[in-house]
Tab-separated table of C-alpha atoms and ligand atoms in Angstrom:
chain	number	residue	atom	x	y	z
A	1	UNK	CA	2.383	-25.448	9.312
A	2	UNK	CA	6.150	-25.259	8.711
A	3	UNK	CA	8.040	-22.509	10.511
A	4	UNK	CA	8.565	-19.331	8.461
A	5	UNK	CA	12.033	-18.715	7.064
A	6	UNK	CA	13.729	-15.366	7.530
A	7	UNK	CA	16.119	-13.373	5.424
A	8	UNK	CA	17.511	-9.868	5.713
A	9	UNK	CA	18.002	-7.786	2.609
A	10	UNK	CA	18.862	-4.238	1.652
A	11	UNK	CA	16.303	-3.062	-0.961
A	12	UNK	CA	18.976	-1.340	-3.011
A	13	UNK	CA	22.022	-3.571	-2.498
A	14	UNK	CA	21.365	-7.304	-2.773
A	15	UNK	CA	22.684	-10.473	-4.373
A	16	UNK	CA	21.353	-12.341	-7.397
A	17	UNK	CA	21.233	-15.452	-5.215
A	18	UNK	CA	18.715	-13.779	-2.910
A	19	UNK	CA	16.564	-12.788	-5.899
A	20	UNK	CA	16.542	-16.418	-7.071
A	21	UNK	CA	15.702	-17.684	-3.571
A	22	UNK	CA	12.655	-15.416	-3.201
A	23	UNK	CA	11.481	-15.997	-6.787
A	24	UNK	CA	11.448	-19.743	-6.168
A	25	UNK	CA	9.101	-19.337	-3.182
A	26	UNK	CA	6.640	-17.327	-5.314
A	27	UNK	CA	6.920	-19.882	-8.145
A	28	UNK	CA	5.897	-22.664	-5.746
A	29	UNK	CA	2.784	-20.720	-4.742
A	30	UNK	CA	4.283	-19.621	-1.416
A	31	UNK	CA	3.450	-16.617	0.763
A	32	UNK	CA	6.190	-14.053	1.291
A	33	UNK	CA	6.222	-11.061	3.606
A	34	UNK	CA	8.273	-8.366	1.900
A	35	UNK	CA	9.182	-4.699	2.380
A	36	UNK	CA	7.824	-1.807	0.352
A	37	UNK	CA	8.402	1.926	0.820
A	38	UNK	CA	4.945	2.264	2.435
A	39	UNK	CA	4.293	-0.756	4.681
A	40	UNK	CA	5.217	-4.454	4.600
A	41	UNK	CA	3.163	-6.587	2.187
A	42	UNK	CA	2.116	-10.240	2.338
A	43	UNK	CA	2.426	-11.437	-1.224
A	44	UNK	CA	1.683	-14.345	-3.543
A	45	UNK	CA	1.549	-15.037	-7.278
A	46	UNK	CA	-1.310	-12.846	-8.594
A	47	UNK	CA	-2.057	-15.480	-11.233
A	48	UNK	CA	-2.690	-18.260	-8.731
A	49	UNK	CA	-6.099	-18.580	-7.098
A	50	UNK	CA	-4.794	-21.126	-4.585
A	51	UNK	CA	-1.885	-18.924	-3.484
A	52	UNK	CA	-4.013	-15.756	-3.237
A	53	UNK	CA	-6.735	-17.562	-1.284
A	54	UNK	CA	-4.120	-18.368	1.358
A	55	UNK	CA	-3.487	-14.637	1.838
A	56	UNK	CA	-7.168	-14.071	2.664
A	57	UNK	CA	-7.123	-16.975	5.088
A	58	UNK	CA	-3.950	-15.970	6.900
A	59	UNK	CA	-5.065	-12.321	7.280
A	60	UNK	CA	-8.728	-13.157	8.045
A	61	UNK	CA	-9.496	-10.775	5.192
A	62	UNK	CA	-13.010	-10.323	3.815
A	63	UNK	CA	-13.384	-12.124	0.479
A	64	UNK	CA	-14.760	-9.057	-1.313
A	65	UNK	CA	-11.702	-6.915	-0.640
A	66	UNK	CA	-9.348	-7.058	-3.660
A	67	UNK	CA	-5.547	-7.201	-3.437
A	68	UNK	CA	-3.125	-4.699	-4.967
A	69	UNK	CA	-0.954	-6.236	-7.688
A	70	UNK	CA	2.698	-5.192	-7.630
A	71	UNK	CA	4.693	-5.160	-10.866
A	72	UNK	CA	8.203	-4.044	-11.813
A	73	UNK	CA	7.428	-1.802	-14.793
A	74	UNK	CA	4.784	-0.399	-17.113
A	75	UNK	CA	5.735	-3.079	-19.638
A	76	UNK	CA	4.836	-5.811	-17.166
A	77	UNK	CA	1.669	-3.944	-16.162
A	78	UNK	CA	0.564	-4.029	-19.809
A	79	UNK	CA	0.565	-7.835	-19.695
A	80	UNK	CA	-1.951	-7.911	-16.857
A	81	UNK	CA	-4.237	-4.886	-17.320
A	82	UNK	CA	-5.823	-2.757	-20.039
A	83	UNK	CA	-3.346	0.079	-19.546
A	84	UNK	CA	-4.314	1.592	-22.902
A	85	UNK	CA	-7.541	2.744	-21.244
A	86	UNK	CA	-5.577	5.032	-18.881
A	87	UNK	CA	-5.166	8.271	-20.812
A	88	UNK	CA	-2.555	9.822	-18.517
A	89	UNK	CA	-0.461	6.667	-17.968
A	90	UNK	CA	2.711	8.287	-19.405
A	91	UNK	CA	2.389	11.079	-16.811
A	92	UNK	CA	1.531	8.636	-14.013
A	93	UNK	CA	4.710	6.792	-14.825
A	94	UNK	CA	6.568	9.751	-13.285
A	95	UNK	CA	5.086	8.841	-9.870
A	96	UNK	CA	6.408	5.255	-10.151
A	97	UNK	CA	8.159	3.471	-8.605
A	98	UNK	CA	6.283	4.907	-5.659
A	99	UNK	CA	3.279	4.814	-3.325
A	100	UNK	CA	0.533	4.987	-5.956
A	101	UNK	CA	-2.048	2.320	-6.844
A	102	UNK	CA	-4.049	2.810	-10.020
A	103	UNK	CA	-7.304	0.920	-10.541
A	104	UNK	CA	-7.733	-0.282	-14.134
A	105	UNK	CA	-9.502	-3.083	-15.988
A	106	UNK	CA	-7.729	-6.397	-15.518
A	107	UNK	CA	-6.819	-9.149	-17.959
A	108	UNK	CA	-7.726	-12.803	-17.361
A	109	UNK	CA	-4.248	-13.710	-16.115
A	110	UNK	CA	-4.983	-11.948	-12.811
A	111	UNK	CA	-6.812	-14.576	-10.779
A	112	UNK	CA	-10.301	-14.029	-9.376
A	113	UNK	CA	-9.185	-14.361	-5.775
A	114	UNK	CA	-6.715	-11.453	-6.217
A	115	UNK	CA	-9.335	-9.168	-7.754
A	116	UNK	CA	-12.117	-10.422	-5.430
A	117	UNK	CA	-14.223	-11.177	-8.489
A	118	UNK	CA	-14.090	-7.579	-9.839
A	119	UNK	CA	-13.145	-6.862	-13.432
A	120	UNK	CA	-10.615	-4.297	-12.239
A	121	UNK	CA	-7.228	-4.496	-10.535
A	122	UNK	CA	-5.214	-2.012	-8.478
A	123	UNK	CA	-1.706	-1.836	-9.970
A	124	UNK	CA	1.367	-0.468	-8.269
A	125	UNK	CA	5.131	-0.332	-8.962
A	126	UNK	CA	6.813	-0.379	-5.530
A	127	UNK	CA	10.088	1.434	-4.850
A	128	UNK	CA	12.066	-1.481	-3.374
A	129	UNK	CA	14.544	-2.454	-6.138
A	130	UNK	CA	14.914	-5.961	-4.741
A	131	UNK	CA	11.206	-6.772	-5.024
A	132	UNK	CA	10.993	-5.310	-8.523
A	133	UNK	CA	13.957	-7.480	-9.504
A	134	UNK	CA	12.177	-10.563	-8.094
A	135	UNK	CA	9.079	-9.714	-10.152
A	136	UNK	CA	11.174	-9.030	-13.237
A	137	UNK	CA	13.240	-12.188	-13.097
A	138	UNK	CA	10.392	-14.528	-12.085
A	139	UNK	CA	7.799	-12.962	-14.421
A	140	UNK	CA	5.346	-13.220	-11.504
A	141	UNK	CA	3.186	-10.216	-10.552
A	142	UNK	CA	2.773	-10.123	-6.773
A	143	UNK	CA	-0.694	-9.719	-5.266
A	144	UNK	CA	-0.207	-8.245	-1.812
A	145	UNK	CA	-2.213	-6.526	0.868
A	146	UNK	CA	-0.553	-5.071	3.947
A	147	UNK	CA	1.070	-7.686	6.202
A	148	UNK	CA	-1.257	-7.489	9.204
A	149	UNK	CA	-4.327	-9.273	10.505
A	150	UNK	CA	-7.313	-7.413	8.982
A	151	UNK	CA	-8.317	-4.403	11.041
A	152	UNK	CA	-4.956	-4.047	12.795
A	153	UNK	CA	-2.431	-1.307	11.972
A	154	UNK	CA	-0.259	-2.200	8.977
A	155	UNK	CA	3.225	-3.483	9.760
A	156	UNK	CA	6.078	-1.019	9.327
A	157	UNK	CA	8.733	-3.021	11.203
A	158	UNK	CA	9.523	-6.710	11.252
A	159	UNK	CA	8.727	-6.972	14.988
A	160	UNK	CA	5.081	-6.158	14.148
A	161	UNK	CA	4.983	-9.170	11.874
A	162	UNK	CA	6.549	-11.790	14.094
A	163	UNK	CA	3.806	-11.635	16.690
A	164	UNK	CA	0.920	-11.543	14.207
A	165	UNK	CA	1.880	-13.622	11.176
A	166	UNK	CA	5.238	-15.127	12.170
A	167	UNK	CA	4.362	-18.786	11.723
A	168	UNK	CA	1.852	-18.474	8.912
A	169	UNK	CA	3.938	-17.691	5.830
A	170	UNK	CA	6.762	-19.367	3.905
A	171	UNK	CA	9.281	-16.537	3.992
A	172	UNK	CA	9.741	-13.230	5.831
A	173	UNK	CA	12.076	-10.632	4.313
A	174	UNK	CA	13.368	-8.080	6.793
A	175	UNK	CA	14.520	-4.769	5.380
A	176	UNK	CA	14.225	-2.598	8.470
A	177	UNK	CA	11.676	0.173	8.932
A	178	UNK	CA	9.542	1.177	5.954
A	179	UNK	CA	9.843	4.782	4.786
A	180	UNK	CA	6.388	6.366	4.589
A	181	UNK	CA	4.708	4.203	7.211
A	182	UNK	CA	1.240	4.574	5.671
A	183	UNK	CA	-0.152	2.843	2.596
A	184	UNK	CA	-0.201	3.901	-1.046
A	185	UNK	CA	-2.768	6.287	-2.489
A	186	UNK	CA	-5.408	4.345	-4.442
A	187	UNK	CA	-6.893	6.195	-7.418
A	188	UNK	CA	-9.429	5.577	-10.141
A	189	UNK	CA	-8.513	7.619	-13.227
A	190	UNK	CA	-11.164	8.580	-15.790
A	191	UNK	CA	-9.637	10.592	-18.621
A	192	UNK	CA	-8.053	13.725	-17.152
A	193	UNK	CA	-9.940	13.357	-13.877
A	194	UNK	CA	-9.153	11.031	-10.995
A	195	UNK	CA	-10.936	9.934	-7.843
A	196	UNK	CA	-8.949	9.190	-4.702
A	197	UNK	CA	-10.413	5.937	-3.365
A	198	UNK	CA	-7.969	5.818	-0.449
A	199	UNK	CA	-5.777	8.778	0.515
A	200	UNK	CA	-2.161	7.789	1.042
A	201	UNK	CA	1.474	8.581	0.703
A	202	UNK	CA	0.980	10.642	-2.483
A	203	UNK	CA	-1.219	13.683	-1.873
A	204	UNK	CA	-3.983	15.457	-3.775
A	205	UNK	CA	-1.388	18.139	-4.607
A	206	UNK	CA	0.916	15.511	-6.187
A	207	UNK	CA	-1.989	14.244	-8.296
A	208	UNK	CA	-3.056	17.736	-9.358
A	209	UNK	CA	0.286	18.034	-11.147
A	210	UNK	CA	-1.027	15.327	-13.478
A	211	UNK	CA	-4.837	15.426	-13.490
A	212	UNK	CA	-7.050	18.459	-14.225
A	213	UNK	CA	-9.538	17.385	-11.549
A	214	UNK	CA	-8.914	15.346	-8.399
A	215	UNK	CA	-11.853	14.265	-6.231
A	216	UNK	CA	-12.256	12.136	-3.130
A	217	UNK	CA	-14.755	9.269	-3.180
A	218	UNK	CA	-17.669	10.558	-1.164
A	219	UNK	CA	-17.762	9.252	2.418
A	220	UNK	CA	-21.087	7.508	2.910
A	221	UNK	CA	-21.597	7.419	-0.844
A	222	UNK	CA	-21.026	4.475	-3.126
A	223	UNK	CA	-18.088	2.439	-1.842
A	224	UNK	CA	-15.590	2.455	-4.678
A	225	UNK	CA	-12.709	0.824	-2.856
A	226	UNK	CA	-14.070	-2.209	-1.022
A	227	UNK	CA	-11.420	-2.029	1.707
A	228	UNK	CA	-12.420	1.431	2.900
A	229	UNK	CA	-15.724	0.240	4.358
A	230	UNK	CA	-14.089	-1.971	6.993
A	231	UNK	CA	-12.660	-0.988	10.397
A	232	UNK	CA	-8.987	-0.288	10.018
A	233	UNK	CA	-5.655	0.500	11.583
A	234	UNK	CA	-6.996	0.145	15.128
A	235	UNK	CA	-4.969	-0.543	18.231
A	236	UNK	CA	-6.555	-3.042	20.624
A	237	UNK	CA	-6.884	-0.417	23.351
A	238	UNK	CA	-9.401	2.403	23.216
A	239	UNK	CA	-7.941	5.459	21.516
A	240	UNK	CA	-9.331	8.983	21.621
A	241	UNK	CA	-8.202	11.897	19.487
A	242	UNK	CA	-8.166	15.632	19.995
A	243	UNK	CA	-6.297	18.668	18.747
A	244	UNK	CA	-3.544	20.062	20.925
A	245	UNK	CA	-5.403	22.436	23.247
A	246	UNK	CA	-8.228	19.976	24.008
A	247	UNK	CA	-5.740	17.142	24.423
A	248	UNK	CA	-3.686	19.131	26.943
A	249	UNK	CA	-6.773	19.856	29.044
A	250	UNK	CA	-7.899	16.231	28.870
A	251	UNK	CA	-4.474	15.067	30.036
A	252	UNK	CA	-4.563	17.353	33.041
A	253	UNK	CA	-7.774	15.660	34.165
A	254	UNK	CA	-6.877	12.041	33.350
A	255	UNK	CA	-3.136	11.804	33.911
A	256	UNK	CA	-1.834	8.373	34.919
A	257	UNK	CA	-4.607	6.496	33.119
A	258	UNK	CA	-4.197	7.673	29.554
A	259	UNK	CA	-1.079	7.492	27.405
A	260	UNK	CA	-0.772	10.410	24.963
A	261	UNK	CA	0.543	9.891	21.412
A	262	UNK	CA	1.701	13.394	20.568
A	263	UNK	CA	4.152	15.590	18.730
A	264	UNK	CA	7.459	16.653	20.186
A	265	UNK	CA	6.089	20.214	20.512
A	266	UNK	CA	2.989	19.147	22.453
A	267	UNK	CA	5.140	17.027	24.746
A	268	UNK	CA	7.271	20.072	25.528
A	269	UNK	CA	4.107	21.535	27.057
A	270	UNK	CA	2.687	18.433	28.752
A	271	UNK	CA	5.856	16.580	29.869
A	272	UNK	CA	5.303	13.125	31.411
A	273	UNK	CA	4.969	9.691	29.801
A	274	UNK	CA	4.138	9.870	26.107
A	275	UNK	CA	4.714	8.257	22.743
A	276	UNK	CA	6.322	10.866	20.502
A	277	UNK	CA	5.043	10.866	16.899
A	278	UNK	CA	7.602	13.357	15.601
A	279	UNK	CA	7.846	17.073	14.950
A	280	UNK	CA	4.680	19.006	14.064
A	281	UNK	CA	6.196	20.383	10.853
A	282	UNK	CA	7.464	16.985	9.658
A	283	UNK	CA	4.495	14.891	8.479
A	284	UNK	CA	6.861	12.283	7.001
A	285	UNK	CA	8.307	11.653	10.459
A	286	UNK	CA	4.781	11.423	11.886
A	287	UNK	CA	3.495	8.974	9.252
A	288	UNK	CA	6.684	6.916	9.594
A	289	UNK	CA	6.027	6.476	13.331
A	290	UNK	CA	2.217	6.316	13.333
A	291	UNK	CA	1.455	2.581	13.251
A	292	UNK	CA	4.393	1.739	15.480
A	293	UNK	CA	3.008	4.245	18.008
A	294	UNK	CA	-0.418	2.569	17.942
A	295	UNK	CA	1.237	-0.760	18.648
A	296	UNK	CA	3.324	0.742	21.461
A	297	UNK	CA	0.100	1.861	23.119
A	298	UNK	CA	-1.136	-1.742	23.077
A	299	UNK	CA	2.035	-3.035	24.696
A	300	UNK	CA	2.077	-0.271	27.335
A	301	UNK	CA	0.742	-0.482	30.878
A	302	UNK	CA	-1.817	2.213	30.186
A	303	UNK	CA	-5.545	1.570	30.048
A	304	UNK	CA	-6.159	3.641	26.929
A	305	UNK	CA	-4.647	6.346	24.730
A	306	UNK	CA	-5.247	9.738	23.221
A	307	UNK	CA	-3.685	10.825	19.942
A	308	UNK	CA	-3.093	14.343	18.689
A	309	UNK	CA	-5.067	15.349	15.600
A	310	UNK	CA	-3.919	17.696	12.857
A	311	UNK	CA	-5.504	20.107	10.366
A	312	UNK	CA	-6.472	18.369	7.099
A	313	UNK	CA	-3.804	19.906	4.894
A	314	UNK	CA	-1.418	18.341	2.348
A	315	UNK	CA	0.070	15.067	3.543
A	316	UNK	CA	-1.661	15.517	6.925
A	317	UNK	CA	-4.952	14.751	5.123
A	318	UNK	CA	-3.762	11.179	4.568
A	319	UNK	CA	-2.334	10.875	8.069
A	320	UNK	CA	-5.666	12.091	9.490
A	321	UNK	CA	-7.542	9.524	7.378
A	322	UNK	CA	-5.666	6.791	9.284
A	323	UNK	CA	-5.903	8.509	12.684
A	324	UNK	CA	-9.670	9.000	12.278
A	325	UNK	CA	-10.165	5.328	11.456
A	326	UNK	CA	-8.147	4.273	14.496
A	327	UNK	CA	-9.681	6.600	17.097
A	328	UNK	CA	-12.758	8.303	18.561
A	329	UNK	CA	-12.966	12.107	18.682
A	330	UNK	CA	-13.534	13.709	22.072
B	1	LIG	O1	0.999	0.640	0.253
B	1	LIG	C1	0.164	-0.222	-0.015
B	1	LIG	O2	-0.782	-0.014	-0.779
B	1	LIG	C2	0.352	-1.599	0.639
B	1	LIG	C3	1.643	-2.217	0.111
B	1	LIG	C4	1.852	-3.625	0.598
B	1	LIG	O3	1.649	-2.149	-1.290
B	1	LIG	N1	-0.785	-2.434	0.354
B	1	LIG	C5	-1.997	-2.240	0.899
B	1	LIG	O4	-2.938	-3.185	0.528
B	1	LIG	O5	-2.251	-1.321	1.652
B	1	LIG	P1	-4.334	-3.380	1.280
B	1	LIG	O6	-4.900	-4.619	0.731
B	1	LIG	O7	-4.128	-3.333	2.726
B	1	LIG	O8	-5.196	-2.184	0.763
B	1	LIG	C6	-5.598	-2.159	-0.592
B	1	LIG	C7	-6.703	-1.164	-0.794
B	1	LIG	C8	-8.012	-1.665	-0.224
B	1	LIG	O9	-8.742	-0.565	0.316
B	1	LIG	C9	-8.710	-2.241	-1.461
B	1	LIG	O10	-10.097	-2.268	-1.330
B	1	LIG	C10	-8.238	-1.282	-2.540
B	1	LIG	O11	-6.904	-1.009	-2.209
B	1	LIG	N2	-8.306	-1.909	-3.874
B	1	LIG	C11	-7.526	-2.914	-4.357
B	1	LIG	N3	-7.933	-3.274	-5.588
B	1	LIG	C12	-8.972	-2.469	-5.904
B	1	LIG	C13	-9.848	-2.368	-7.035
B	1	LIG	N4	-9.743	-3.161	-8.086
B	1	LIG	N5	-10.825	-1.422	-7.003
B	1	LIG	C14	-10.960	-0.603	-5.929
B	1	LIG	N6	-10.179	-0.671	-4.832
B	1	LIG	C15	-9.200	-1.594	-4.813
B	2	LIG	MG1	-4.372	-3.142	4.707
C-alpha cells in the first residue's frame, strides 16, 4: 500500500487550499485520519460501502459495530437521517458542535457498511472547524470510528497513530493533542427521555438540562450500542486499579515491578516512578491524559501497572467507564 501522506493543520485557522486537498481524498474514497475534540478519527465517505469497508479492515473492527457519522450542521444531518423523529433536536443543537452522538433512524444514503446493517445511525457534529468545513464544502458526511486498532486505547496524539495505522491510510492530519481525550457520549433519545449507550465527554448532568429523564443502558442487559460489548481501551500490559488508600498499600509491597498511573496528589504521598494523570480536582486534565498514560505504560520498562480509581461522580463517571474497561480491580 502507498505510504500515508501527512499534513499539519490548526482546527480553527486553516487555508481553503487545505480544505480542498482533504475533500479530494474523501471524494476518491480515501481513508483520512483527522482530529476531533475527543479523539482522532479514521474517516471515509459515509455513503460509500467500499470506502467504509476499508475502515473495518484497517482497524480489525467487528463487522456488526456501526460507525459514527460526522456532519457539519443540522441541515446536513437532515439529509442523512430522520431528524424529525427527534423531539428535542432543537435543544440538542445547543450541545453541538461537541462530543455528543445521537442515534436516529438513517436514510438510504448512509451505506450499510457504515451502519453495520442497522436501520439507525449515530450522528455527531464535531467541534473542529476545519473538518466541518471539509464536510460542508465536499457535501460528504464522514463515517469515522476512533483511529486505533480495535481494542486498543483511542489515539489522542499523532504519535499514537504512526505506530498503529501509519502506513494504512491515505492521509493523516496532525492537529496536536485532542482536548477531551475520551470519546463522545452516545445517546438514544425517545421523546423527552434519553438512554446513555456509552458515557462520554458530555455527562448525565449536561443531558439532564435537556431531557426530563436520563438513563444508562443496563450493563448485562440488552446491548444497545454494539461497540460496548467488546474489550476496549486496553494497554498491552496487565493493568490493575484501586482507589488511593489501597493503591498506596499495594505499591509499598510491589515497588519496582509495578508502574502507578496516579494523580498528582497521590504521587505527593507515594513519590517514586509514576505516570501522572493530572490533579484530582481536574477531571478534564485526567481524561486528556488517560489514553496517553495507558500507552506510556506499554512503552515503559515495567512489568505491569496500577491505575488510580475515582468515585463515580459527574465527569468522573465517564472516565471510570474507560478505566474499568482497561483494568482489573484489586
Ligand atoms: O468521540 C467519538 O465518538 C469518536 C470520534 C472519532 O468521533 N468516535 C468513536 O467511534 O469513538 P467508535 O467507533 O470508536 O465508537 C462508536 C460507538 C460504538 O460503541 C458504536 O457501537 C456506537 O458508537 N454506535 C455507533 N452507531 C450506533 C448506532 N446506530 N446504534 C447504537 N450504537 C451506535
Ligand atoms: Mg473506538
